[in-house]
PDB file of C-alpha atoms and ligand atoms in Angstrom:
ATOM      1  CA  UNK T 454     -69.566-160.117 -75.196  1.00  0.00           C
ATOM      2  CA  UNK T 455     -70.609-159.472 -78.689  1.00  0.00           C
ATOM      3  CA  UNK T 456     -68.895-156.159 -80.403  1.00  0.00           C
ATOM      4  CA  UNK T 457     -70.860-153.158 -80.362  1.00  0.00           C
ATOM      5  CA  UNK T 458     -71.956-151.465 -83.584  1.00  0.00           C
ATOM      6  CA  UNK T 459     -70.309-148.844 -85.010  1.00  0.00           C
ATOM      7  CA  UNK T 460     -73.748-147.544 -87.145  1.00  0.00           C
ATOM      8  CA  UNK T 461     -72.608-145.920 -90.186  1.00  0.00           C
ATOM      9  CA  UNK T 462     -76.527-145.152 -91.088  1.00  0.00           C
ATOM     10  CA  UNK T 463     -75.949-142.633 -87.902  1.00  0.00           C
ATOM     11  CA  UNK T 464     -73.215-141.238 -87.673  1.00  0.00           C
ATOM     12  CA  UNK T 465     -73.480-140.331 -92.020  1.00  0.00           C
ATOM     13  CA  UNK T 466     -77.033-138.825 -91.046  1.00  0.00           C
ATOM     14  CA  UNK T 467     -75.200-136.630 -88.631  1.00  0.00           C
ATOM     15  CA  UNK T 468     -72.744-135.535 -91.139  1.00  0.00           C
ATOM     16  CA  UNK T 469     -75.048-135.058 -93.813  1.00  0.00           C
ATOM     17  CA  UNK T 470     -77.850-132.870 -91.696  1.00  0.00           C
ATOM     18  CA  UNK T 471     -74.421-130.671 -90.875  1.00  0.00           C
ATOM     19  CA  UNK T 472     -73.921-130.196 -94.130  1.00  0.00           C
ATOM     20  CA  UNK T 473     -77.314-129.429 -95.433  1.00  0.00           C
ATOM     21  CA  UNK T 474     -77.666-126.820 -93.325  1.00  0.00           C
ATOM     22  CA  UNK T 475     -74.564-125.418 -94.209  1.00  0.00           C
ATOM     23  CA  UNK T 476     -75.224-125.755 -97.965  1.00  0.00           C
ATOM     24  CA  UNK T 477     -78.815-123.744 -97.319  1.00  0.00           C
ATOM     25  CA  UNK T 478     -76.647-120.732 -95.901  1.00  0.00           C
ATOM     26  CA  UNK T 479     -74.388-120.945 -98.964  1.00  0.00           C
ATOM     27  CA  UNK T 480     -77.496-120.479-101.055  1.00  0.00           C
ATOM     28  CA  UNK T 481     -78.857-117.466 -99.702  1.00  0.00           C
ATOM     29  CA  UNK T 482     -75.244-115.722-100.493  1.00  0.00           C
ATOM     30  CA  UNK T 483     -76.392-117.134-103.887  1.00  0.00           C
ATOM     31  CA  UNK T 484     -73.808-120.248-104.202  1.00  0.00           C
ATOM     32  CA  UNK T 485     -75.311-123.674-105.228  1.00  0.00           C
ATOM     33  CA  UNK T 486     -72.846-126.152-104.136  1.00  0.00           C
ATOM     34  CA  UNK T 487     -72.271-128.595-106.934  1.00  0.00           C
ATOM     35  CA  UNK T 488     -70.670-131.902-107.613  1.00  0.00           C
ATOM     36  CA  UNK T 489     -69.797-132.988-110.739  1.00  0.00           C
ATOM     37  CA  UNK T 490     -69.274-137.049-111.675  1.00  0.00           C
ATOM     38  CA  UNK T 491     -68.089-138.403-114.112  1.00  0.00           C
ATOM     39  CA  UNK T 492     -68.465-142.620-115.235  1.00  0.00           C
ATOM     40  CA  UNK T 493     -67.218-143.805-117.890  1.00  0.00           C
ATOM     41  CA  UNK T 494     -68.384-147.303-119.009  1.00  0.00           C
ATOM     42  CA  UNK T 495     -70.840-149.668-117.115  1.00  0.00           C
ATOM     43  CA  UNK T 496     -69.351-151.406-114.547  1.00  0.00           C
ATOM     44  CA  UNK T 497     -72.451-152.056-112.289  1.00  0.00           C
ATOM     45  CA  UNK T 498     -71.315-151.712-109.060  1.00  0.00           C
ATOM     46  CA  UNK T 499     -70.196-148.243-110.228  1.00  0.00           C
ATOM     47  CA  UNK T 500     -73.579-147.750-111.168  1.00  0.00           C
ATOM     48  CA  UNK T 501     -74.488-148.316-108.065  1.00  0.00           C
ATOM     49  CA  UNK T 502     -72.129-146.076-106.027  1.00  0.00           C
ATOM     50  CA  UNK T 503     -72.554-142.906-108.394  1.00  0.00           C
ATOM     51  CA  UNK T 504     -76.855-143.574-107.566  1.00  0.00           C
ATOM     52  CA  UNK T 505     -75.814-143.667-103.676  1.00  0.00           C
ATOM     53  CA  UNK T 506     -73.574-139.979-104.497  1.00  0.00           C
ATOM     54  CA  UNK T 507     -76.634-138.919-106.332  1.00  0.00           C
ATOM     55  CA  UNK T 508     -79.515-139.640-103.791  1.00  0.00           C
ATOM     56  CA  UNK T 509     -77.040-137.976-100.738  1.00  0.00           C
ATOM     57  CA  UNK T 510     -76.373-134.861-102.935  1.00  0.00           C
ATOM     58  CA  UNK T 511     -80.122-134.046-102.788  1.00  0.00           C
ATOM     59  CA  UNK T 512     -80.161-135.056 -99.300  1.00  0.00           C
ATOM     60  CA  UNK T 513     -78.402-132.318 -98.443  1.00  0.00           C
ATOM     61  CA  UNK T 514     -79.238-129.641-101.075  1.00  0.00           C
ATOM     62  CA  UNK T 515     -76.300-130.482-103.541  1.00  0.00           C
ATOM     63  CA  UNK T 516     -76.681-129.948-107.348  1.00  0.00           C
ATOM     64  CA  UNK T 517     -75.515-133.534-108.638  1.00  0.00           C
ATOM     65  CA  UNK T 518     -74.735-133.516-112.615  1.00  0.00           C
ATOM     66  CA  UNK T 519     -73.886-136.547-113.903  1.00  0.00           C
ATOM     67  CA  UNK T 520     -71.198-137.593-117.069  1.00  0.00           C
ATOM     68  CA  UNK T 521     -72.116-140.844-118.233  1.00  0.00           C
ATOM     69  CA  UNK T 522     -69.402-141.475-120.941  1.00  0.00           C
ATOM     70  CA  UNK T 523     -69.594-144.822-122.998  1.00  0.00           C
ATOM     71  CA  UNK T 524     -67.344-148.094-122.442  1.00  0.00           C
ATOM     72  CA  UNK T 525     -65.062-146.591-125.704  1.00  0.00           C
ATOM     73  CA  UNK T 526     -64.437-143.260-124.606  1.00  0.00           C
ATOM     74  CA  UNK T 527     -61.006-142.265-125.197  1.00  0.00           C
ATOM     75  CA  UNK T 528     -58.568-140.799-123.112  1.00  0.00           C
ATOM     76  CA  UNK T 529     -58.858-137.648-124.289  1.00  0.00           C
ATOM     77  CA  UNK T 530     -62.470-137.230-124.467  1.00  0.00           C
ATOM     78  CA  UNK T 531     -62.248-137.875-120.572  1.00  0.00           C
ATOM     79  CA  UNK T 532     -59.772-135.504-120.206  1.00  0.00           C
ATOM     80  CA  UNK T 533     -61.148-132.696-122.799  1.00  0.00           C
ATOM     81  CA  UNK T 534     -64.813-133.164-120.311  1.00  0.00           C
ATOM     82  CA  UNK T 535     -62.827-132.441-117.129  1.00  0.00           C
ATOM     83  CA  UNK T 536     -61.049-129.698-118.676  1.00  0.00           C
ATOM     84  CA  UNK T 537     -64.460-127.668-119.730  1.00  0.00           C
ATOM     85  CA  UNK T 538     -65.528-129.175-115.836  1.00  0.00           C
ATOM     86  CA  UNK T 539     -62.260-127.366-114.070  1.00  0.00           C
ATOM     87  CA  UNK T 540     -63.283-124.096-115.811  1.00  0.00           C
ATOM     88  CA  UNK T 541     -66.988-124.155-114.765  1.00  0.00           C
ATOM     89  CA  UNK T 542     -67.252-121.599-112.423  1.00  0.00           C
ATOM     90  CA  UNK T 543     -70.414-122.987-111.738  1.00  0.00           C
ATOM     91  CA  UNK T 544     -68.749-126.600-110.396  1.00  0.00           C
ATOM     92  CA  UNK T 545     -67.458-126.869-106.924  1.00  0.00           C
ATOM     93  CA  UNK T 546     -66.178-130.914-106.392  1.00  0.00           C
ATOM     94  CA  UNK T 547     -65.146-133.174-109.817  1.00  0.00           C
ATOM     95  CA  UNK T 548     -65.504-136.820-109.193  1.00  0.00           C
ATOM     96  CA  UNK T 549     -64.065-139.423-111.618  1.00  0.00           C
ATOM     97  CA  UNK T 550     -65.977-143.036-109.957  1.00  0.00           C
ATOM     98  CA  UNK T 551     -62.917-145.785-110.688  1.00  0.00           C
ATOM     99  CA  UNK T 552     -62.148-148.144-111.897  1.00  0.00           C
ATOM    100  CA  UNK T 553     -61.734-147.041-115.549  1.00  0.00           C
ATOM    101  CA  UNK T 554     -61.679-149.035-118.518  1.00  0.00           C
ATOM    102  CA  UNK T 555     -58.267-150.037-118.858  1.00  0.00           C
ATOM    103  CA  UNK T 556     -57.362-148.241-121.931  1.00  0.00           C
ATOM    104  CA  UNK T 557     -57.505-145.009-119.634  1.00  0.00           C
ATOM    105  CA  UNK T 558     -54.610-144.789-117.305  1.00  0.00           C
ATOM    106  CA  UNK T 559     -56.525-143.371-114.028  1.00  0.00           C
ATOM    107  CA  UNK T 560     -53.483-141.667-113.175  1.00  0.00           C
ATOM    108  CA  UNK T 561     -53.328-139.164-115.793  1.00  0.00           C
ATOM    109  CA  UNK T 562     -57.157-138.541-115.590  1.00  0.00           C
ATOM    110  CA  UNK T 563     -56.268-137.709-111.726  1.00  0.00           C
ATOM    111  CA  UNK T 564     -54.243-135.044-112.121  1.00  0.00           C
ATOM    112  CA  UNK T 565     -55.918-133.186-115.099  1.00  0.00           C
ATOM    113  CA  UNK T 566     -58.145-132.718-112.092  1.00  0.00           C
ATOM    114  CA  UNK T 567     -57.346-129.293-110.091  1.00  0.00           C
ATOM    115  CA  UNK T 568     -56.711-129.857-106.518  1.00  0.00           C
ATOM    116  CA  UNK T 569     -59.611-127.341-105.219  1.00  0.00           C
ATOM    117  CA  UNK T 570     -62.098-129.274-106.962  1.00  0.00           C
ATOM    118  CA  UNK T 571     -60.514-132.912-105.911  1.00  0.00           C
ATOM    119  CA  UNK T 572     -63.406-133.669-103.195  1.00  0.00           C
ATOM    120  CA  UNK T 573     -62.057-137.534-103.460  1.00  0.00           C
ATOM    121  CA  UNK T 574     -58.379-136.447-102.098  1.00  0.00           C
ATOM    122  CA  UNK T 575     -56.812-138.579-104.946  1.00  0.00           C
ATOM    123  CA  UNK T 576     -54.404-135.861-106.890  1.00  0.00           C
ATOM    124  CA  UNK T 577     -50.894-136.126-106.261  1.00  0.00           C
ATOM    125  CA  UNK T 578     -50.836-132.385-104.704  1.00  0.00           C
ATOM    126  CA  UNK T 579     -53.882-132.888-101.640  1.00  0.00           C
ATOM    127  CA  UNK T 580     -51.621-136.808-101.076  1.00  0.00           C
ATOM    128  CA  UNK T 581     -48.891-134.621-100.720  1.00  0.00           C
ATOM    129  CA  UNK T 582     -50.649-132.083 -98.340  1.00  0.00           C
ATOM    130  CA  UNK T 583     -52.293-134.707 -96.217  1.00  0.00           C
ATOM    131  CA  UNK T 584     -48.812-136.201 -96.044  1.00  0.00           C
ATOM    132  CA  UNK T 585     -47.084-133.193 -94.529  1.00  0.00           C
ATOM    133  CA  UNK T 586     -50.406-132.420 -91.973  1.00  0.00           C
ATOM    134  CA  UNK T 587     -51.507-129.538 -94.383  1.00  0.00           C
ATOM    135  CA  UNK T 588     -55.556-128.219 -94.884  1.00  0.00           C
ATOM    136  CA  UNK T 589     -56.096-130.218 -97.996  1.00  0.00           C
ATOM    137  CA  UNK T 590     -59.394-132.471 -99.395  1.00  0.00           C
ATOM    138  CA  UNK T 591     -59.252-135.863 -97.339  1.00  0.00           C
ATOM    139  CA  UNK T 592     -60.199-139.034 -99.679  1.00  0.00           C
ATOM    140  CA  UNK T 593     -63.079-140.141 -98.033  1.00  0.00           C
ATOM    141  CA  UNK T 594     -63.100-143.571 -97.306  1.00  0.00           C
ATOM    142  CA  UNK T 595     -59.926-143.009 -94.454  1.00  0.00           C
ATOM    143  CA  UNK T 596     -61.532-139.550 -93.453  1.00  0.00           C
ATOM    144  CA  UNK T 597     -64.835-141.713 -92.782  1.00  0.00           C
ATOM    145  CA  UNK T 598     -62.906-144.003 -91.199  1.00  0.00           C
ATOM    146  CA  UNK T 599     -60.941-141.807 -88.787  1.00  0.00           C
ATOM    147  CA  UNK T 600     -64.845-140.603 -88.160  1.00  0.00           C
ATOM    148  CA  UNK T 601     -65.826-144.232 -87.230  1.00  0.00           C
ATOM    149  CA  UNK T 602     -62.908-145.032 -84.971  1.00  0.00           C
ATOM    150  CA  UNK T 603     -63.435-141.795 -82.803  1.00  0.00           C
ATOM    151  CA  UNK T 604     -67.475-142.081 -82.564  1.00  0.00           C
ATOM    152  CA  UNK T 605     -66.334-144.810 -79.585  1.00  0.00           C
ATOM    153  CA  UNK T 606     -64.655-142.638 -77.807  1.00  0.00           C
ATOM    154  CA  UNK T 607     -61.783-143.868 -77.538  1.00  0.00           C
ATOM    155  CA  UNK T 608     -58.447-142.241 -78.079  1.00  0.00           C
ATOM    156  CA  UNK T 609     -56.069-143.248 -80.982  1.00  0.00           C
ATOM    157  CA  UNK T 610     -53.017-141.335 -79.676  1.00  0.00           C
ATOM    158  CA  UNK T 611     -50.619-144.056 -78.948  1.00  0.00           C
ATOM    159  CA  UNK T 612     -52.772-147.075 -80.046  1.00  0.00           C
ATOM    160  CA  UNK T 613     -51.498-150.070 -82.446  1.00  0.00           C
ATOM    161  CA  UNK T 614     -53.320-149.656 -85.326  1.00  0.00           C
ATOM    162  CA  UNK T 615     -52.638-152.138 -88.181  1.00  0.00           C
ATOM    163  CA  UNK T 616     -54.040-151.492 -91.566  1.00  0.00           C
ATOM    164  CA  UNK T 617     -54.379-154.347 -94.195  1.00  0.00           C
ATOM    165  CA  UNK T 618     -54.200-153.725 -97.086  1.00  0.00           C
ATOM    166  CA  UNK T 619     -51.977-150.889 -99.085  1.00  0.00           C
ATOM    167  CA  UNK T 620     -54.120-149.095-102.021  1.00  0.00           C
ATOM    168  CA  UNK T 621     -53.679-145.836-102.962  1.00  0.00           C
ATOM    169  CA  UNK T 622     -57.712-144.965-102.202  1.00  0.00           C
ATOM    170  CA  UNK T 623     -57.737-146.675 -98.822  1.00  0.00           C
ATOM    171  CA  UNK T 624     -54.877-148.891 -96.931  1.00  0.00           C
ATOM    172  CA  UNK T 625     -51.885-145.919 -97.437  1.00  0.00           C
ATOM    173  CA  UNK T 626     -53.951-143.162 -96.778  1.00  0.00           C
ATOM    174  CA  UNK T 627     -56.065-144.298 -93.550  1.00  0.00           C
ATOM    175  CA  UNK T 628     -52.092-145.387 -92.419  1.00  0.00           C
ATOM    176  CA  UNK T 629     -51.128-141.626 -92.611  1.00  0.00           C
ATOM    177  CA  UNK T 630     -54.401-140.228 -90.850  1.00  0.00           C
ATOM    178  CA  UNK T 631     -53.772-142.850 -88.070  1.00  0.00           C
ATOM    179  CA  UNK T 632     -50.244-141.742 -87.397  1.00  0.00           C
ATOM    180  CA  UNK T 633     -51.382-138.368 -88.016  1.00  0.00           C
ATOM    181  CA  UNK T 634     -53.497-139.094 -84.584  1.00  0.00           C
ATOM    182  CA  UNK T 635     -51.040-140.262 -83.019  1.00  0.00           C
ATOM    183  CA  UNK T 636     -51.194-144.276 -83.429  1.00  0.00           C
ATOM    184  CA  UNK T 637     -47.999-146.193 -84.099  1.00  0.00           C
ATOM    185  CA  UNK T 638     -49.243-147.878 -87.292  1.00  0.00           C
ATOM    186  CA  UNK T 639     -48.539-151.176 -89.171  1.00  0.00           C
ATOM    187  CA  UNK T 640     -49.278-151.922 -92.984  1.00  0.00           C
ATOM    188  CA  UNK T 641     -49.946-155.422 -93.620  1.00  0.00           C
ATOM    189  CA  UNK T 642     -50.352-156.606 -97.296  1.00  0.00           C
ATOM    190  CA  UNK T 643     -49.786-159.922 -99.322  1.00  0.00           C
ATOM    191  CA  UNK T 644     -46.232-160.559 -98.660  1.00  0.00           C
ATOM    192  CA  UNK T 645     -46.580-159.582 -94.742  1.00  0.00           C
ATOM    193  CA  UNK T 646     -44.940-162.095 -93.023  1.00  0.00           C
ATOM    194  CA  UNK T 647     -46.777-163.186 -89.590  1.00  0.00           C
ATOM    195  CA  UNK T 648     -50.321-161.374 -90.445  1.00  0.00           C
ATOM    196  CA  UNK T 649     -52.056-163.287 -88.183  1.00  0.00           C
ATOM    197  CA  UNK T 650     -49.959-162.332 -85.148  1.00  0.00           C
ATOM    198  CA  UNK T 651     -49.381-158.365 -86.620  1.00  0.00           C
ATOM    199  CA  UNK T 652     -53.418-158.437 -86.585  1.00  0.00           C
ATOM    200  CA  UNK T 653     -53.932-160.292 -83.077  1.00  0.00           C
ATOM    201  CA  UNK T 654     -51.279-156.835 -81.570  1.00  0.00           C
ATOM    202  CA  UNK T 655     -53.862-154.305 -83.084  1.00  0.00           C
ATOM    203  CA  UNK T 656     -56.101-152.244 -81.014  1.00  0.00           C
ATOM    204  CA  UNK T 657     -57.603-150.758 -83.926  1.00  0.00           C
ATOM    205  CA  UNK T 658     -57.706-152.881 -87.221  1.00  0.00           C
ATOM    206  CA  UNK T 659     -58.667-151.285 -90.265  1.00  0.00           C
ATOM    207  CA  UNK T 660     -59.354-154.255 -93.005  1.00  0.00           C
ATOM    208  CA  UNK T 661     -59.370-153.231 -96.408  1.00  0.00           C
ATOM    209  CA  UNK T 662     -58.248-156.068 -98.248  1.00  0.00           C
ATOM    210  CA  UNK T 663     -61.557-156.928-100.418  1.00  0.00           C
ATOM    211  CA  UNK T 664     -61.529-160.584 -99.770  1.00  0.00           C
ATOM    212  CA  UNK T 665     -64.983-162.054 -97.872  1.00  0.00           C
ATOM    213  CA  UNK T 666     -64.298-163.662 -94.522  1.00  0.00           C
ATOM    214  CA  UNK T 667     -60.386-162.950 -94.722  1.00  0.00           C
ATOM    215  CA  UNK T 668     -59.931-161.407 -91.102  1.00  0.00           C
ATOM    216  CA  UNK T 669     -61.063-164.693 -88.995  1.00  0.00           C
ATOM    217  CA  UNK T 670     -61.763-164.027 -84.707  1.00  0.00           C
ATOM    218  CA  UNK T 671     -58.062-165.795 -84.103  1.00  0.00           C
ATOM    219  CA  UNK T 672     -56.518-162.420 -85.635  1.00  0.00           C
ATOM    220  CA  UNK T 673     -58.526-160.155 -83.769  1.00  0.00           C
ATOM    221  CA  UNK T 674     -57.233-159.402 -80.217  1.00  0.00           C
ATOM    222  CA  UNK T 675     -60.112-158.632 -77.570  1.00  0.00           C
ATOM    223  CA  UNK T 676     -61.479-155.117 -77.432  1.00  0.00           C
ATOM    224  CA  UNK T 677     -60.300-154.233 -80.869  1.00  0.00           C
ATOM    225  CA  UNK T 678     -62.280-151.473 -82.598  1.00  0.00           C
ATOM    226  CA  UNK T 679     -62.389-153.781 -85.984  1.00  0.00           C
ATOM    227  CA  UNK T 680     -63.590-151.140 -89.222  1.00  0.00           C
ATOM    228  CA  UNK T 681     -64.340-152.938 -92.470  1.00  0.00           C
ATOM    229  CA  UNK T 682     -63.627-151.545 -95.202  1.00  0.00           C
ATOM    230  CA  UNK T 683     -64.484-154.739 -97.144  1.00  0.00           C
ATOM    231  CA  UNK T 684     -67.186-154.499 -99.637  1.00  0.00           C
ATOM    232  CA  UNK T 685     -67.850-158.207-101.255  1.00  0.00           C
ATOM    233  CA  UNK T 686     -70.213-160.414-102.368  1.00  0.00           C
ATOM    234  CA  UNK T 687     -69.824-164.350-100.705  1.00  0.00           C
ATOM    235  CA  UNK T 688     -70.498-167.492-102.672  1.00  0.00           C
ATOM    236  CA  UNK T 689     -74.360-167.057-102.038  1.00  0.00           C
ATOM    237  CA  UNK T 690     -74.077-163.423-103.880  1.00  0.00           C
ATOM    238  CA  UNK T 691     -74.780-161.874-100.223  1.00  0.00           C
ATOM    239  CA  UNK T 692     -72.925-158.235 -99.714  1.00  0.00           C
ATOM    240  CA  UNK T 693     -70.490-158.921 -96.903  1.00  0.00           C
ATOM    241  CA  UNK T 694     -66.935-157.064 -95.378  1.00  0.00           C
ATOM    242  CA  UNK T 695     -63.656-158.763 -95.013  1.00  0.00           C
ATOM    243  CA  UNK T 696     -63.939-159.429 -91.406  1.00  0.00           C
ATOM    244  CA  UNK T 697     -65.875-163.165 -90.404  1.00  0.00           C
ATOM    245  CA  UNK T 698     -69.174-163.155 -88.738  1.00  0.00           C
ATOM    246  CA  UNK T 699     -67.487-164.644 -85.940  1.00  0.00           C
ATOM    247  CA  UNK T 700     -65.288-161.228 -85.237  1.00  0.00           C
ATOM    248  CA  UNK T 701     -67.735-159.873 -83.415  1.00  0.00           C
ATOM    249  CA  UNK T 702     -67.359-162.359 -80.582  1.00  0.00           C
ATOM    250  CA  UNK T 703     -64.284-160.655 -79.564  1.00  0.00           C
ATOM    251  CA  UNK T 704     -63.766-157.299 -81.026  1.00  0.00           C
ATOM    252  CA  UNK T 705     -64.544-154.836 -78.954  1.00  0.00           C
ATOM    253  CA  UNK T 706     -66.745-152.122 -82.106  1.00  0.00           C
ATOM    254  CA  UNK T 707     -66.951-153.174 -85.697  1.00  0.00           C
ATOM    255  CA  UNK T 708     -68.152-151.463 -88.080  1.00  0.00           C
ATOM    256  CA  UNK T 709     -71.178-153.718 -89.644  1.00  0.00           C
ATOM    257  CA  UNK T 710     -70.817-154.501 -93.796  1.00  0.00           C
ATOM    258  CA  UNK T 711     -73.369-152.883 -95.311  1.00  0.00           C
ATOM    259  CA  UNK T 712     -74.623-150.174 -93.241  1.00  0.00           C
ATOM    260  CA  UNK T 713     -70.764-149.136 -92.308  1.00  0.00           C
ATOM    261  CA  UNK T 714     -67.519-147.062 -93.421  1.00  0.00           C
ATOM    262  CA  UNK T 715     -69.746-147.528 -97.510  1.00  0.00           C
ATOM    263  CA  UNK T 716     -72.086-144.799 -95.807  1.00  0.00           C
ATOM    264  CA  UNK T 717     -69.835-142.646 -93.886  1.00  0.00           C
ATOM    265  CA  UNK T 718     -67.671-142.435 -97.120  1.00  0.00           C
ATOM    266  CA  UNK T 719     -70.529-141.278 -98.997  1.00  0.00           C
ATOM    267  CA  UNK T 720     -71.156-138.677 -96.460  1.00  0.00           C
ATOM    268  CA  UNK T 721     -67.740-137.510 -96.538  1.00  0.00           C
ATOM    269  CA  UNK T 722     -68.057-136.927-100.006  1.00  0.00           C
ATOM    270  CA  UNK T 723     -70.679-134.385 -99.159  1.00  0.00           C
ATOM    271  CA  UNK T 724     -68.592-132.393 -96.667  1.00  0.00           C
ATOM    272  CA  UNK T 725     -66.135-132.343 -99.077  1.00  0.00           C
ATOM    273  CA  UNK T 726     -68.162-130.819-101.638  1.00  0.00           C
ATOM    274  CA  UNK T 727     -69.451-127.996 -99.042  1.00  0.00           C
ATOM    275  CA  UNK T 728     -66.059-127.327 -98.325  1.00  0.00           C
ATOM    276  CA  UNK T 729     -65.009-127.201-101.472  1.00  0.00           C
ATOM    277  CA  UNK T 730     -68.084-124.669-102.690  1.00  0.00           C
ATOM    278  CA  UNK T 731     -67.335-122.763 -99.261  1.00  0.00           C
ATOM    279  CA  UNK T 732     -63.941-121.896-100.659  1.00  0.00           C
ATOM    280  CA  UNK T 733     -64.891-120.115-103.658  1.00  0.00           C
ATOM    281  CA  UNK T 734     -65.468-117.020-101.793  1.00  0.00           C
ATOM    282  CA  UNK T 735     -62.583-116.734-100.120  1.00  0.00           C
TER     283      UNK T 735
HETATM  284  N1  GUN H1418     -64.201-146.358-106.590  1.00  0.00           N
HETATM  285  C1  GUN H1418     -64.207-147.006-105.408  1.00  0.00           C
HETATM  286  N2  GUN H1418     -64.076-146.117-104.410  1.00  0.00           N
HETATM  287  C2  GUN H1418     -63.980-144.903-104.963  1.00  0.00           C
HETATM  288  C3  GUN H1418     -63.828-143.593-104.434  1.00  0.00           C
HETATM  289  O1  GUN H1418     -63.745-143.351-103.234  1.00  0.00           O
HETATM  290  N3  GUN H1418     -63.781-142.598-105.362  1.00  0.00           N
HETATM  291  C4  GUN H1418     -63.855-142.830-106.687  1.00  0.00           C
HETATM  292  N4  GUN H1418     -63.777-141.785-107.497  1.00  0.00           N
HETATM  293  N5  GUN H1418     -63.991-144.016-107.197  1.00  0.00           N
HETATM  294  C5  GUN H1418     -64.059-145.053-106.347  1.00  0.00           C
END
C-alpha cells in the first residue's frame, strides 16, 4: 500500500485562513500586524524563501517590509538595523533569513533580537522556554512539523520517534516538541552508530538531514508516519526531500517534498507573527 499524503498545501491553507481572519479583527482595534525581514547578501535560495514569507504575509493581511542588506554588510550595520527594528513600535515579528555571510556570526545577530519579536523561535531565551514547556515563540519548521504528524490522527504519546539530524533550526528542536508529546525520542546524526536499524524502530521519522535520497525504504519500518524535512536539489537539478521515492511503498504518511513541512513552516511563520502582534495589547 502506497503512503498516504500528508498535503502541506492544506493543512498551511487552514492555518493561514485562521490567521487572516484573526489579523482582520486586530485591524479594526487599529493594529496592523507586521513582520519585518531582514537578508543580507544574495544567496538565491534565500531569495526564494523571503518571496514565499512575502506572498503568505499578504495572504493573510500581514504588512511584510523587507531589509535587503548587501553581500558586505558588516556586523554592525546588521545589528544597528535590528536595533532601530526592536524599537519600532510599529513591528510585531523580526526575521533574520540564514545563512549569513560568514563574516557575521548568526549567533550574535540572534540575540540582539528581543524574544517578543523572535517569530522564528531561534533566541537563546524562547530555546530555553520551549525547553522547560513554557508559552514561548515555536521555530517553525518543528512547530509545522508537530502540525503534520497530528493531521493523521494518530497519537504521539508513547511513540518511537527518531529524528535525524541535530541542527539548532530543526533536528534538536522537533526532538524536544516530540518528547514534549509524549514520544520517547532518538537523535540520529553522522556518527550514529546502527542508523539504519535506529530508523527501521521509528514509528514516526522526522528526516532532516539535507542529503537527496538518504532515508532508503530498508530504514523505514511499515506504517511509519515519514516527515521530510529535506529540501534538495538531485543530480538532474529536480527539488526533492531526503527520503527515496521508494519510501512510500512502506511508510504508512509522508509528507511529499515540495508541497510539504516547506509550506506548513511558512504558515507557521504567520501564526507566529499574529501572535506576536496579538501580544502588544496585553
Ligand atoms: N533559513 C532556513 N530556514 C530558516 C528559518 O526557519 N528561519 C530563518 N530565519 N532562516 C532560515
Amino acid at each position: 500500500m502506497a503512503a498516504v499524503k500528508i498535503e502541506g498545501k492544506v493543512l498551511a491553507q487552514q492555518v493561514k485562513e485562521q490567521v487572516k481572519q484573526q489579523v482582520e479583527q486586530l485591524k479594526q482595534q487599529g493594529i496592523e500586524p507586521c513582520l519585518a525581514v531582514i537578508l543580507v547578501g544574495d544567496n538565491p535560495a534565500s531569495s526564494v524563501y523571503v518571496a514565499g514569507k512575502e506572498k503568505d504575509c499578504n495572504e493573510c493581511g500581514i504588512r511584510s517590509v523587507i531589509h535587503r542588506l548587501p553581500e558586505k554588510s558588516t556586523q554592525q550595520q546588521v545589528l544597528d538595523l535590528l536595533q532601530t527594528l526592536s524599537k519600532d513600535n510599529t513591528v510585531h515579528g523580526i526575521l533574520v533569513q540564514l545563512p549569513l555571510p560568514s563574516h557575521i556570526d548568526p549567533q550574535k545577530i540572534i540575540e540582539a533580537i528581543p524574544p517578543s519579536k523572535d517569530v522564528d523561535g531561534f533566541t537563546p531565551v524562547n530555546v530555553g522556554k520551549m525547553m522547560i514547556g513554557q508559552p514561548c515563540f515555536l521555530p517553525c519548521t518543528p512547530a509545522g512539523c508537530i502540525e503534520m504528524i497530528e493531521s493523521t490522527g494518530v497519537d504521539i504519546a508513547g511513540k518511537n520517534a527518531v529524528v535525524l539530524g541535530r541542527s539548532n533550526i530543526v533536528g534538536k528542536p522537533a526532538a524536544i516538541l516530540l518528547t514534549a508529546k509524549d514520544a520517547t525520542v532518538t537523535i540520529c546524526h553522522s556518527k550514529t552508530k546502527d542508523l539504519q536499524e535506529k530508523c527501521r524502530q521509528a514509528d514516526i521519522l522526522v528526516c532532516a538531514i539535507g542529503k537527496a535520497g538518504f532515508v532508503t525504504k530498508d530504514m523505514v519500518k511499515e506504517g511509519a508516519i515519514v516527515v521530510d524535512v529535506g529540501i534538495n536539489r538531485n543530480a538532474e537539478g529536480k527539488l526533492c526531500g531526503d527520503a527515496a521515492k521508494e519510501v512510500e511503498e512502506v511508510a504508512g504518511y509522508l509528507t511529499p517534498v515540495p508541497g510539504g513541512v516547506g509550506l506548513m513552516t511558512r504558515a507557521m511563520l504567520m501564526k507566529n507573527t499574529l501572535v506576536a502582534a496579538q501580544q502588544v495589547k496585553l
